[in-house]
Structure formats: C-alpha cells, structure tokens
mmCIF file of C-alpha atoms in Angstrom:
data_model
loop_
_atom_site.group_PDB
_atom_site.id
_atom_site.type_symbol
_atom_site.label_atom_id
_atom_site.label_comp_id
_atom_site.label_asym_id
_atom_site.label_seq_id
_atom_site.Cartn_x
_atom_site.Cartn_y
_atom_site.Cartn_z
ATOM 1 C CA MET T 1 -4.526 17.301 4.947
ATOM 2 C CA ILE T 2 -5.530 15.572 1.917
ATOM 3 C CA ARG T 3 -7.585 12.543 2.709
ATOM 4 C CA ALA T 4 -8.747 9.720 -0.284
ATOM 5 C CA HIS T 5 -11.471 7.715 0.582
ATOM 6 C CA LYS T 6 -12.160 4.276 -1.521
ATOM 7 C CA ILE T 7 -15.657 3.003 -2.121
ATOM 8 C CA ARG T 8 -17.016 0.333 -4.443
ATOM 9 C CA LEU T 9 -18.926 0.975 -7.540
ATOM 10 C CA HIS T 10 -22.563 -0.467 -8.319
ATOM 11 C CA PRO T 11 -22.655 0.495 -12.000
ATOM 12 C CA THR T 12 -25.807 -1.184 -14.403
ATOM 13 C CA SER T 13 -23.935 -3.196 -17.316
ATOM 14 C CA GLU T 14 -24.862 -0.801 -19.647
ATOM 15 C CA GLN T 15 -21.645 1.810 -16.941
ATOM 16 C CA ALA T 16 -20.333 -0.838 -16.543
ATOM 17 C CA ASN T 17 -19.322 -1.123 -19.998
ATOM 18 C CA SER T 18 -18.879 3.096 -20.198
ATOM 19 C CA LEU T 19 -16.185 2.882 -17.443
ATOM 20 C CA ALA T 20 -14.312 -0.280 -19.075
ATOM 21 C CA CYS T 21 -13.840 1.621 -22.802
ATOM 22 C CA ALA T 22 -13.431 4.815 -20.340
ATOM 23 C CA ALA T 23 -10.325 2.973 -19.187
ATOM 24 C CA GLY T 24 -9.033 1.520 -22.318
ATOM 25 C CA VAL T 25 -9.459 5.473 -23.887
ATOM 26 C CA ALA T 26 -7.233 6.753 -21.299
ATOM 27 C CA ARG T 27 -4.533 3.429 -21.341
ATOM 28 C CA PHE T 28 -4.213 4.331 -25.339
ATOM 29 C CA VAL T 29 -3.631 7.886 -24.255
ATOM 30 C CA TRP T 30 -0.958 6.944 -22.420
ATOM 31 C CA ASN T 31 0.362 4.146 -24.646
ATOM 32 C CA TRP T 32 0.727 6.976 -27.953
ATOM 33 C CA ALA T 33 1.630 10.140 -25.416
ATOM 34 C CA LEU T 34 4.213 7.802 -24.362
ATOM 35 C CA ALA T 35 5.574 6.465 -27.499
ATOM 36 C CA GLU T 36 5.559 10.057 -29.295
ATOM 37 C CA TRP T 37 7.473 11.286 -25.841
ATOM 38 C CA ASN T 38 9.889 8.188 -27.040
ATOM 39 C CA ARG T 39 10.095 9.676 -30.239
ATOM 40 C CA GLN T 40 10.347 13.756 -29.939
ATOM 41 C CA TYR T 41 13.485 12.396 -27.607
ATOM 42 C CA GLU T 42 15.536 10.347 -29.550
ATOM 43 C CA ALA T 43 15.024 12.644 -32.401
ATOM 44 C CA GLY T 44 16.769 15.749 -30.148
ATOM 45 C CA GLU T 45 13.315 17.835 -29.353
ATOM 46 C CA LYS T 46 12.278 18.608 -25.766
ATOM 47 C CA PRO T 47 8.662 17.698 -25.236
ATOM 48 C CA THR T 48 6.335 18.338 -22.858
ATOM 49 C CA ALA T 49 3.067 17.164 -21.562
ATOM 50 C CA LEU T 50 1.065 20.219 -22.591
ATOM 51 C CA LYS T 51 3.041 20.025 -26.745
ATOM 52 C CA LEU T 52 1.923 16.658 -26.338
ATOM 53 C CA LYS T 53 -1.744 17.054 -25.429
ATOM 54 C CA LYS T 54 -1.708 19.668 -27.846
ATOM 55 C CA GLN T 55 -0.478 17.589 -30.964
ATOM 56 C CA PHE T 56 -3.024 14.853 -30.386
ATOM 57 C CA ASN T 57 -6.274 17.126 -30.133
ATOM 58 C CA ALA T 58 -5.488 18.520 -33.816
ATOM 59 C CA ILE T 59 -5.202 15.249 -35.415
ATOM 60 C CA ARG T 60 -7.772 13.362 -32.430
ATOM 61 C CA ARG T 61 -11.001 14.466 -34.853
ATOM 62 C CA GLU T 62 -9.311 12.755 -38.160
ATOM 63 C CA HIS T 63 -7.453 9.523 -36.806
ATOM 64 C CA PHE T 64 -9.438 8.997 -33.275
ATOM 65 C CA PRO T 65 -12.659 9.703 -33.052
ATOM 66 C CA TRP T 66 -14.148 7.214 -30.573
ATOM 67 C CA THR T 67 -12.171 9.059 -27.883
ATOM 68 C CA TRP T 68 -14.930 11.668 -28.011
ATOM 69 C CA GLU T 69 -17.699 8.949 -26.797
ATOM 70 C CA VAL T 70 -16.139 8.647 -23.752
ATOM 71 C CA ILE T 71 -15.642 11.386 -20.494
ATOM 72 C CA LYS T 72 -13.183 14.011 -21.531
ATOM 73 C CA ASN T 73 -10.779 14.005 -18.644
ATOM 74 C CA ALA T 74 -10.205 10.298 -19.134
ATOM 75 C CA SER T 75 -8.011 11.079 -22.682
ATOM 76 C CA ASP T 76 -6.851 14.283 -21.256
ATOM 77 C CA GLN T 77 -5.205 12.702 -17.245
ATOM 78 C CA PRO T 78 -2.895 10.883 -19.186
ATOM 79 C CA PHE T 79 -1.007 13.370 -20.776
ATOM 80 C CA LEU T 80 -0.043 15.352 -17.362
ATOM 81 C CA ASP T 81 0.088 11.659 -15.326
ATOM 82 C CA LEU T 82 2.802 10.781 -18.282
ATOM 83 C CA GLY T 83 4.409 14.572 -17.140
ATOM 84 C CA LYS T 84 4.275 13.449 -13.348
ATOM 85 C CA ALA T 85 6.081 10.508 -14.230
ATOM 86 C CA PHE T 86 9.016 11.585 -16.270
ATOM 87 C CA THR T 87 9.531 14.255 -13.839
ATOM 88 C CA ALA T 88 9.745 11.665 -11.480
ATOM 89 C CA PHE T 89 12.109 9.577 -13.631
ATOM 90 C CA PHE T 90 14.626 12.495 -14.485
ATOM 91 C CA GLU T 91 14.648 13.341 -10.206
ATOM 92 C CA GLY T 92 15.744 10.345 -9.727
ATOM 93 C CA LYS T 93 12.679 8.914 -7.719
ATOM 94 C CA ALA T 94 11.156 6.333 -9.963
ATOM 95 C CA ARG T 95 11.410 4.514 -13.084
ATOM 96 C CA ARG T 96 11.201 5.143 -16.545
ATOM 97 C CA PRO T 97 7.107 4.739 -17.615
ATOM 98 C CA LYS T 98 6.610 2.275 -19.393
ATOM 99 C CA PHE T 99 4.145 1.011 -21.941
ATOM 100 C CA LYS T 100 0.136 -0.004 -20.051
ATOM 101 C CA SER T 101 -1.140 -3.245 -21.119
ATOM 102 C CA LYS T 102 -4.519 -4.123 -21.276
ATOM 103 C CA LYS T 103 -3.924 -7.694 -20.336
ATOM 104 C CA ARG T 104 -1.331 -6.751 -17.139
ATOM 105 C CA SER T 105 -2.237 -2.941 -16.665
ATOM 106 C CA ARG T 106 -5.285 -1.989 -13.717
ATOM 107 C CA PRO T 107 -8.119 -0.162 -15.520
ATOM 108 C CA SER T 108 -8.914 3.357 -14.583
ATOM 109 C CA PHE T 109 -9.228 6.720 -15.227
ATOM 110 C CA TYR T 110 -9.274 10.453 -13.363
ATOM 111 C CA LEU T 111 -11.823 12.722 -12.817
ATOM 112 C CA ALA T 112 -11.506 16.361 -12.148
ATOM 113 C CA ASN T 113 -13.407 17.621 -8.756
ATOM 114 C CA ASP T 114 -15.522 19.473 -11.858
ATOM 115 C CA GLN T 115 -16.275 16.463 -13.312
ATOM 116 C CA PHE T 116 -18.173 14.452 -11.425
ATOM 117 C CA GLU T 117 -20.952 15.665 -8.725
ATOM 118 C CA ILE T 118 -20.812 13.642 -5.044
ATOM 119 C CA GLY T 119 -24.642 12.506 -3.794
ATOM 120 C CA ASP T 120 -25.942 10.140 -0.948
ATOM 121 C CA HIS T 121 -24.406 6.986 -2.316
ATOM 122 C CA ARG T 122 -24.189 8.206 -5.848
ATOM 123 C CA LEU T 123 -21.864 9.739 -8.340
ATOM 124 C CA TRP T 124 -22.311 11.098 -10.759
ATOM 125 C CA VAL T 125 -19.958 11.047 -13.800
ATOM 126 C CA PRO T 126 -20.483 12.915 -17.410
ATOM 127 C CA LYS T 127 -22.417 10.390 -20.127
ATOM 128 C CA LEU T 128 -22.910 8.020 -17.279
ATOM 129 C CA GLY T 129 -25.691 9.865 -15.346
ATOM 130 C CA TRP T 130 -25.747 8.668 -11.648
ATOM 131 C CA VAL T 131 -23.411 5.306 -10.646
ATOM 132 C CA ASN T 132 -24.325 4.152 -7.374
ATOM 133 C CA MET T 133 -21.924 3.671 -4.557
ATOM 134 C CA ALA T 134 -22.116 1.050 -1.509
ATOM 135 C CA GLU T 135 -21.515 4.511 1.184
ATOM 136 C CA LYS T 136 -21.565 7.589 1.188
ATOM 137 C CA LEU T 137 -18.379 10.308 1.267
ATOM 138 C CA ARG T 138 -16.419 9.999 4.519
ATOM 139 C CA PHE T 139 -15.130 13.076 4.450
ATOM 140 C CA GLN T 140 -16.326 16.361 4.974
ATOM 141 C CA GLY T 141 -13.939 19.147 3.040
ATOM 142 C CA LYS T 142 -13.437 20.252 -0.249
ATOM 143 C CA VAL T 143 -13.547 17.253 -3.035
ATOM 144 C CA LEU T 144 -10.260 17.748 -5.418
ATOM 145 C CA GLY T 145 -10.689 14.746 -8.027
ATOM 146 C CA ALA T 146 -11.780 11.484 -7.921
ATOM 147 C CA ARG T 147 -9.551 8.168 -9.448
ATOM 148 C CA ILE T 148 -12.355 5.177 -11.025
ATOM 149 C CA THR T 149 -10.377 1.945 -11.118
ATOM 150 C CA ARG T 150 -11.743 -1.696 -11.574
ATOM 151 C CA THR T 151 -10.191 -4.139 -9.471
ATOM 152 C CA ALA T 152 -10.926 -8.119 -10.184
ATOM 153 C CA ASP T 153 -14.165 -7.264 -12.292
ATOM 154 C CA TRP T 154 -15.435 -4.463 -9.101
ATOM 155 C CA TRP T 155 -15.252 -0.738 -9.996
ATOM 156 C CA PHE T 156 -13.947 1.404 -6.805
ATOM 157 C CA VAL T 157 -13.765 5.205 -6.574
ATOM 158 C CA SER T 158 -10.747 7.041 -5.187
ATOM 159 C CA ILE T 159 -12.223 10.101 -3.686
ATOM 160 C CA GLN T 160 -9.881 13.446 -2.612
ATOM 161 C CA VAL T 161 -10.305 15.173 -0.097
ATOM 162 C CA GLU T 162 -8.431 18.438 1.951
ATOM 163 C CA LEU T 163 -9.248 18.480 5.160
ATOM 164 C CA PRO T 164 -8.481 21.304 7.215
ATOM 165 C CA GLU T 165 -4.997 20.423 10.516
ATOM 166 C CA GLU T 166 -5.772 18.720 13.492
ATOM 167 C CA ILE T 167 -4.316 19.596 16.028
ATOM 168 C CA PRO T 168 -2.868 15.741 16.999
ATOM 169 C CA VAL T 169 -3.541 15.345 20.651
ATOM 170 C CA GLU T 170 0.219 14.688 22.189
ATOM 171 C CA LYS T 171 0.893 11.116 23.691
ATOM 172 C CA ALA T 172 3.627 10.128 26.736
ATOM 173 C CA ALA T 173 3.369 6.291 25.844
ATOM 174 C CA ALA T 174 5.801 4.964 24.265
ATOM 175 C CA VAL T 175 6.303 1.857 22.953
ATOM 176 C CA GLY T 176 8.915 -1.600 20.467
ATOM 177 C CA ILE T 177 8.288 -3.127 18.089
ATOM 178 C CA ASP T 178 9.838 -6.267 16.563
ATOM 179 C CA VAL T 179 8.393 -7.672 13.497
ATOM 180 C CA GLY T 180 9.020 -11.194 12.003
ATOM 181 C CA LEU T 181 7.488 -14.003 10.498
ATOM 182 C CA ASN T 182 5.937 -16.613 13.347
ATOM 183 C CA ARG T 183 4.284 -13.558 15.309
ATOM 184 C CA LEU T 184 3.615 -10.547 12.980
ATOM 185 C CA ALA T 185 4.463 -7.728 15.653
ATOM 186 C CA THR T 186 5.261 -8.320 18.757
ATOM 187 C CA LEU T 187 5.218 -5.225 21.346
ATOM 188 C CA SER T 188 7.304 -4.070 23.900
ATOM 189 C CA THR T 189 3.608 -4.978 26.386
ATOM 190 C CA GLY T 190 3.739 -8.014 25.739
ATOM 191 C CA GLU T 191 0.750 -8.273 23.120
ATOM 192 C CA GLN T 192 0.952 -10.535 20.316
ATOM 193 C CA VAL T 193 -0.258 -9.551 17.253
ATOM 194 C CA GLU T 194 0.051 -13.030 14.733
ATOM 195 C CA ASN T 195 0.545 -13.861 11.244
ATOM 196 C CA GLN T 196 -2.333 -14.804 10.153
ATOM 197 C CA ALA T 197 -0.743 -15.519 6.418
ATOM 198 C CA PHE T 198 -3.794 -15.658 3.911
ATOM 199 C CA LEU T 199 -2.029 -16.669 1.134
ATOM 200 C CA LYS T 200 -0.313 -19.389 2.859
ATOM 201 C CA THR T 201 -4.120 -19.969 3.843
ATOM 202 C CA ALA T 202 -6.243 -19.780 0.140
ATOM 203 C CA LEU T 203 -3.032 -20.885 -1.786
ATOM 204 C CA LYS T 204 -4.532 -24.772 -1.980
ATOM 205 C CA LYS T 205 -7.712 -23.180 -3.928
ATOM 206 C CA LEU T 206 -5.464 -20.452 -5.495
ATOM 207 C CA ARG T 207 -3.867 -23.520 -6.920
ATOM 208 C CA GLN T 208 -6.341 -25.433 -8.245
ATOM 209 C CA ALA T 209 -7.945 -22.180 -9.898
ATOM 210 C CA ASN T 210 -5.137 -21.651 -11.956
ATOM 211 C CA LYS T 211 -5.121 -24.889 -12.937
ATOM 212 C CA ARG T 212 -8.833 -24.351 -13.994
ATOM 213 C CA LEU T 213 -7.869 -21.517 -16.257
ATOM 214 C CA HIS T 214 -5.064 -23.078 -17.946
ATOM 215 C CA ARG T 215 -6.647 -25.754 -18.828
ATOM 216 C CA ARG T 216 -9.350 -23.611 -20.819
ATOM 217 C CA LYS T 217 -8.870 -22.597 -23.916
ATOM 218 C CA PRO T 218 -7.919 -18.765 -24.997
ATOM 219 C CA GLY T 219 -10.055 -16.620 -26.362
ATOM 220 C CA SER T 220 -13.823 -18.801 -24.305
ATOM 221 C CA ARG T 221 -16.176 -17.603 -22.592
ATOM 222 C CA ASN T 222 -15.116 -20.256 -19.489
ATOM 223 C CA ARG T 223 -11.602 -19.276 -19.875
ATOM 224 C CA GLU T 224 -12.933 -15.520 -18.840
ATOM 225 C CA LYS T 225 -14.886 -16.787 -15.751
ATOM 226 C CA ALA T 226 -11.605 -18.865 -14.818
ATOM 227 C CA ARG T 227 -10.061 -15.312 -15.199
ATOM 228 C CA ARG T 228 -12.634 -13.791 -12.734
ATOM 229 C CA GLN T 229 -12.607 -16.350 -10.808
ATOM 230 C CA VAL T 230 -8.427 -16.172 -9.989
ATOM 231 C CA ALA T 231 -8.565 -12.404 -9.776
ATOM 232 C CA ARG T 232 -11.533 -12.894 -6.901
ATOM 233 C CA LEU T 233 -9.600 -15.037 -4.978
ATOM 234 C CA HIS T 234 -6.318 -12.511 -5.227
ATOM 235 C CA TYR T 235 -8.964 -9.497 -4.103
ATOM 236 C CA GLN T 236 -9.914 -11.555 -1.613
ATOM 237 C CA ILE T 237 -6.204 -12.013 0.153
ATOM 238 C CA VAL T 238 -5.217 -8.599 -0.166
ATOM 239 C CA CYS T 239 -8.356 -7.165 1.306
ATOM 240 C CA LEU T 240 -8.231 -9.363 4.829
ATOM 241 C CA ARG T 241 -4.614 -8.662 5.262
ATOM 242 C CA GLN T 242 -5.565 -4.623 4.587
ATOM 243 C CA ASP T 243 -8.271 -5.147 7.006
ATOM 244 C CA VAL T 244 -5.396 -6.255 9.885
ATOM 245 C CA LEU T 245 -3.025 -4.322 8.884
ATOM 246 C CA GLN T 246 -5.346 -0.948 8.515
ATOM 247 C CA LYS T 247 -6.845 -1.509 12.208
ATOM 248 C CA LEU T 248 -3.697 -2.337 14.357
ATOM 249 C CA THR T 249 -1.895 0.093 13.181
ATOM 250 C CA THR T 250 -4.817 2.439 13.479
ATOM 251 C CA ARG T 251 -4.818 0.891 16.684
ATOM 252 C CA LEU T 252 -1.355 1.899 17.696
ATOM 253 C CA ALA T 253 -1.168 5.498 16.347
ATOM 254 C CA ASP T 254 -3.902 6.091 18.808
ATOM 255 C CA SER T 255 -2.214 4.647 21.715
ATOM 256 C CA TYR T 256 1.164 5.898 21.781
ATOM 257 C CA GLY T 257 3.353 8.980 20.612
ATOM 258 C CA ILE T 258 6.454 6.982 19.528
ATOM 259 C CA ILE T 259 6.348 3.455 18.297
ATOM 260 C CA GLY T 260 10.036 2.330 17.552
ATOM 261 C CA VAL T 261 10.660 -0.694 14.331
ATOM 262 C CA GLU T 262 13.365 -2.015 13.074
ATOM 263 C CA ASN T 263 13.994 -0.643 9.371
ATOM 264 C CA LEU T 264 14.088 -3.978 7.717
ATOM 265 C CA HIS T 265 16.043 -4.716 4.374
ATOM 266 C CA LEU T 266 12.998 -5.575 3.343
ATOM 267 C CA LYS T 267 14.383 -6.513 -1.061
ATOM 268 C CA GLY T 268 17.058 -8.023 0.717
ATOM 269 C CA LEU T 269 14.417 -10.392 2.015
ATOM 270 C CA LEU T 270 12.624 -10.627 -0.717
ATOM 271 C CA LYS T 271 16.035 -12.232 -2.251
ATOM 272 C CA ASN T 272 15.532 -15.519 0.187
ATOM 273 C CA ARG T 273 14.178 -17.896 -2.272
ATOM 274 C CA HIS T 274 12.479 -20.126 0.862
ATOM 275 C CA LEU T 275 10.770 -16.918 1.954
ATOM 276 C CA ALA T 276 10.009 -14.721 -0.114
ATOM 277 C CA ARG T 277 6.264 -15.942 -0.569
ATOM 278 C CA ALA T 278 5.729 -15.716 3.381
ATOM 279 C CA PHE T 279 7.424 -12.276 3.250
ATOM 280 C CA SER T 280 5.326 -11.255 1.442
ATOM 281 C CA ASP T 281 2.206 -12.628 2.790
ATOM 282 C CA ALA T 282 3.359 -11.272 6.163
ATOM 283 C CA SER T 283 3.480 -7.152 4.166
ATOM 284 C CA LEU T 284 5.868 -6.173 6.885
ATOM 285 C CA GLY T 285 6.866 -3.269 4.360
ATOM 286 C CA THR T 286 2.887 -1.650 4.537
ATOM 287 C CA LEU T 287 3.179 -2.784 8.325
ATOM 288 C CA VAL T 288 5.868 0.181 8.030
ATOM 289 C CA ARG T 289 4.307 2.091 5.922
ATOM 290 C CA LEU T 290 0.773 2.480 7.370
ATOM 291 C CA LEU T 291 2.424 3.346 10.551
ATOM 292 C CA GLU T 292 4.905 6.114 9.169
ATOM 293 C CA ALA T 293 1.202 7.503 7.469
ATOM 294 C CA LYS T 294 -0.628 7.603 10.418
ATOM 295 C CA VAL T 295 1.487 8.361 13.605
ATOM 296 C CA PRO T 296 2.577 11.972 12.317
ATOM 297 C CA GLN T 297 -1.380 12.738 12.081
ATOM 298 C CA ARG T 298 -1.967 11.686 15.777
ATOM 299 C CA GLY T 299 0.829 13.596 16.861
ATOM 300 C CA GLY T 300 2.808 10.281 17.412
ATOM 301 C CA GLN T 301 6.828 10.273 15.891
ATOM 302 C CA VAL T 302 7.592 6.960 14.491
ATOM 303 C CA ILE T 303 11.661 6.031 14.927
ATOM 304 C CA LYS T 304 13.134 3.161 12.996
ATOM 305 C CA VAL T 305 16.274 1.323 14.598
ATOM 306 C CA ASP T 306 19.073 0.445 12.180
ATOM 307 C CA ARG T 307 18.756 -2.958 10.774
ATOM 308 C CA PHE T 308 22.114 -3.988 12.004
ATOM 309 C CA PHE T 309 21.452 -3.685 15.617
ATOM 310 C CA PRO T 310 21.486 -7.267 17.319
ATOM 311 C CA SER T 311 17.882 -6.284 19.273
ATOM 312 C CA SER T 312 16.925 -10.043 19.268
ATOM 313 C CA LYS T 313 20.812 -11.252 20.897
ATOM 314 C CA THR T 314 20.767 -8.651 23.638
ATOM 315 C CA CYS T 315 19.390 -8.731 27.108
ATOM 316 C CA HIS T 316 17.062 -5.931 27.380
ATOM 317 C CA GLY T 317 17.750 -5.521 31.172
ATOM 318 C CA CYS T 318 22.070 -5.775 31.466
ATOM 319 C CA GLY T 319 22.806 -5.322 27.773
ATOM 320 C CA TRP T 320 24.654 -9.054 27.809
ATOM 321 C CA THR T 321 24.824 -10.781 24.010
ATOM 322 C CA TRP T 322 24.127 -13.949 22.796
ATOM 323 C CA ASP T 323 26.367 -14.022 20.048
ATOM 324 C CA GLN T 324 25.384 -17.982 18.923
ATOM 325 C CA MET T 325 22.235 -17.449 19.056
ATOM 326 C CA THR T 326 20.252 -18.934 16.278
ATOM 327 C CA LEU T 327 16.927 -18.609 14.238
ATOM 328 C CA LYS T 328 15.931 -21.780 15.648
ATOM 329 C CA ASP T 329 16.169 -20.312 20.109
ATOM 330 C CA ARG T 330 12.985 -18.671 20.601
ATOM 331 C CA ILE T 331 13.428 -18.844 24.208
ATOM 332 C CA PHE T 332 15.823 -16.052 25.527
ATOM 333 C CA VAL T 333 18.302 -16.299 28.495
ATOM 334 C CA CYS T 334 20.334 -14.692 29.793
ATOM 335 C CA GLN T 335 23.591 -15.821 31.684
ATOM 336 C CA ASN T 336 24.790 -12.462 33.219
ATOM 337 C CA PRO T 337 24.988 -13.437 36.827
ATOM 338 C CA SER T 338 24.266 -9.698 37.839
ATOM 339 C CA CYS T 339 21.100 -9.305 35.383
ATOM 340 C CA PRO T 340 17.875 -9.313 36.949
ATOM 341 C CA TYR T 341 16.944 -11.713 34.819
ATOM 342 C CA PHE T 342 19.770 -14.464 34.875
ATOM 343 C CA GLN T 343 18.616 -17.586 33.794
ATOM 344 C CA PHE T 344 15.078 -15.991 33.505
ATOM 345 C CA PRO T 345 13.044 -18.029 30.214
ATOM 346 C CA GLN T 346 11.902 -14.866 28.071
ATOM 347 C CA ASP T 347 9.910 -14.705 25.228
ATOM 348 C CA ARG T 348 13.339 -13.574 21.867
ATOM 349 C CA ASP T 349 10.423 -11.129 19.918
ATOM 350 C CA HIS T 350 9.353 -9.669 23.388
ATOM 351 C CA ASN T 351 12.580 -9.210 24.753
ATOM 352 C CA ALA T 352 13.819 -7.131 21.468
ATOM 353 C CA GLY T 353 10.988 -5.352 21.542
ATOM 354 C CA HIS T 354 12.005 -3.808 24.529
ATOM 355 C CA ASN T 355 15.676 -3.727 23.062
ATOM 356 C CA VAL T 356 14.088 -1.810 19.713
ATOM 357 C CA LEU T 357 12.615 0.415 22.173
ATOM 358 C CA ARG T 358 15.846 1.416 24.772
ATOM 359 C CA GLU T 359 17.432 2.195 21.404
ATOM 360 C CA ALA T 360 14.599 4.265 19.521
ATOM 361 C CA LEU T 361 14.895 6.482 23.770
ATOM 362 C CA ARG T 362 18.760 5.892 22.957
ATOM 363 C CA LEU T 363 17.760 7.925 19.334
ATOM 364 C CA ILE T 364 15.914 10.960 20.388
ATOM 365 C CA GLY T 365 17.378 10.931 23.625
ATOM 366 C CA LEU T 366 15.283 10.006 25.415
ATOM 367 C CA ILE T 367 16.639 7.231 27.007
ATOM 368 C CA ASP T 368 18.321 8.456 29.830
ATOM 369 C CA GLN T 369 15.666 10.795 30.942
ATOM 370 C CA ALA T 370 13.015 7.874 30.920
ATOM 371 C CA VAL T 371 15.133 5.816 32.835
ATOM 372 C CA SER T 372 16.273 7.885 35.940
ATOM 373 C CA GLY T 373 12.645 8.815 35.183
ATOM 374 C CA THR T 374 9.137 7.298 35.729
ATOM 375 C CA GLY T 375 10.281 4.200 33.635
ATOM 376 C CA SER T 376 8.571 1.601 32.491
ATOM 377 C CA ASP T 377 5.293 -0.002 34.483
ATOM 378 C CA GLU T 378 4.288 -3.091 34.892
ATOM 379 C CA ASP T 379 2.556 -3.553 31.836
ATOM 380 C CA GLY T 380 5.596 -2.887 29.995
ATOM 381 C CA ASN T 381 4.953 1.289 29.188
ATOM 382 C CA TRP T 382 6.900 3.848 28.986
ATOM 383 C CA ALA T 383 5.900 6.976 29.712
ATOM 384 C CA VAL T 384 8.407 9.755 28.608
ATOM 385 C CA ASP T 385 8.017 14.374 27.398
ATOM 386 C CA VAL T 386 7.432 14.070 23.852
ATOM 387 C CA GLY T 387 6.691 17.627 24.182
#
C-alpha cells in the first residue's frame, strides 16, 4: 500500500528562488518534449519518452545550458510523466496532454528516492541543502519519491511511502448516506452534517480581492501582491473544505463496514447554471471519492445506488411512492394507511438515507438477512454479516 504525506516547507528566500527555478525547468522540459512528440508523431515516427530524453540530453549543453544549474530530477522526470500521460490518452483513460502555462499551471517538480534525504523536520535537496519542514514524516516505510509543489506562494512536499498491508478489522454496522446542498450529508442513523458553504461565506472578500487585482497595473509589484492575496483566499477555502471532508470520511470509514451512497451524475448537475457554484462548493464528488479510498482500507465496502433510484420519494417503511414530490417538500408524509409511518412527518433526507441503505444491502444480497435477522436498532444502525 502506497501512502503520501503532504508537508509544508519553510525555505529561505534563496531556497525558494531555487525551487521556483527547478519548477520552471520542469515546465520547460515538458513543453519541449510535448512539442517534439507532436512533431515526430505528425511526421509518421513513433516517439517514446526515452528517445526524447536522449535527444534532449544531446543538445542540452549547447542550447539549454541553464538547465544544468538546477536539480537533476527536475529535467529528467517530465519525460517519464509525458510518456505516462500519452499512454493513458491512447488507452482512453485521460485527455491528450497539453502545454503548461507559467501563469495557469501549478509549479512542481519530482525527486526520486535517491535524490533527497529526510531528517527530523527537514528535507535535504541537492544543490539546496536542508530545507525546513513544518512537521516530520508521519509514515514509517520505504520512501519511493517526492514531489515538490507551490500553492499560493507556499511550498509543499508530498512524500510517497510504501507501507505493509494491514489486516483490516471487519465492522458489522451499515449506514446509508443521502448527500445534498441544504445538508452535506444525512445518515440513516439520523445524524446530519451541515453544508458549511465556505466559498459562499468568503465570496464577498474574494470579489473585493479580485477587483483590487484587476485595478492594478499589469507587471507592477502591487498587482503581484494582489494576485498573492487572491491565491491565499482560494487556498484557505480549499483547506477548510478539505478539513471537513477528511474528518467526516475518516470517521465514517472507522465506524461502518458497509456504506451506501448515491451515484450522482456530477457533470450533469454542474451544467445547471443556478446550482453549479453551490455543487462545486459542496464538493460532493470529493466526498464520495474519499469514501471509496478509505473504506476498503479499513475492511469495509462502499455500495453505489443508482442515481435514478427514488430514494427521496419512497417511504422506507412500506415502499409507498410520492410521485408529486418537489424540491420544496422537505417533510415526507406517507399516505399508505397500512404503513407504520402513516401521516407521520419524516425528514426528507433522513428517509432517503434509510432507502439508500436498504437498496445498498439489496444490491449485495444482504437485505433479506438483515430484515429477517437483527435488523436496525433504535439508532438506525443495521447489523449485518460482512464476511
């Protein structure tokens, strides 16, 4: 199992300039290799990453002598990254590689495991020396590599470590999750996680900072200061959102063995011009992605329920469907006289969470066992055999 630990760096001003130069060289080599790949491909040749690397090294001292002044891996790794990118493109797994812009792309470069050394709260980088880290490496294992990136004028290092496979502890509890905009997540247990809407909260400051940026003269120092302020605001919003999502998904993965979620069509939802910003702010796709990454590591499984399953319109007690239900109806009232919840007001999302859990258990063949066995307790937890 490979895990990565992202740590903030505290370089000196000279070290920060060297890191920026290394990232610039990596971007230049990527663009050169991509242009040469396209030229050779159009000429009917079959370019590869290794051929391009040998071709670049042959003319490097004469045409690009300044690339020797930075870290060696900064100019070597882009060829391998480009080869992987084209492999994924030809297999239909990704888009065609594009040129990297100095203004729009994130500065970064890669270090192989023999190109750096990790100490206590510090990182040794060739030609830079020891660079201070905000914290020490959290994982103990074989270090595979590291990638140094810059976000909002702050430098970070992401260190990949190979860890031994852990034997997960199976958990019998199951839960269904209904995600949305009014509430980020509503569990079948009745727990509600509010949508913090960090972007909406900081939108006024962000607009003021953007206005200040566009009023500054291009190329001036004041414009650079304004650009950094906008970048810091965006980074703060991302950090707040990630903090909530990481803590929530970790707690759910540690508590439940089976988690049912809706398989939302997020690209289609983002096409709604009235709700696109709200859906992006909630980051529902990241929530599901984190669950899919963390739950299997802890011995559980994530079951995706079909997006067309009427979880909100169906009564979880009897299966009666409210066909005329709209988004404004936040309270679900069953009209089936034989239902134990007949005319009993239920929270719409809580009812949907029960239905998502029921459908997830049915998809994996545990619904009959769960219903005829212990079923759910008074808190809404289902006890099932996950073995």
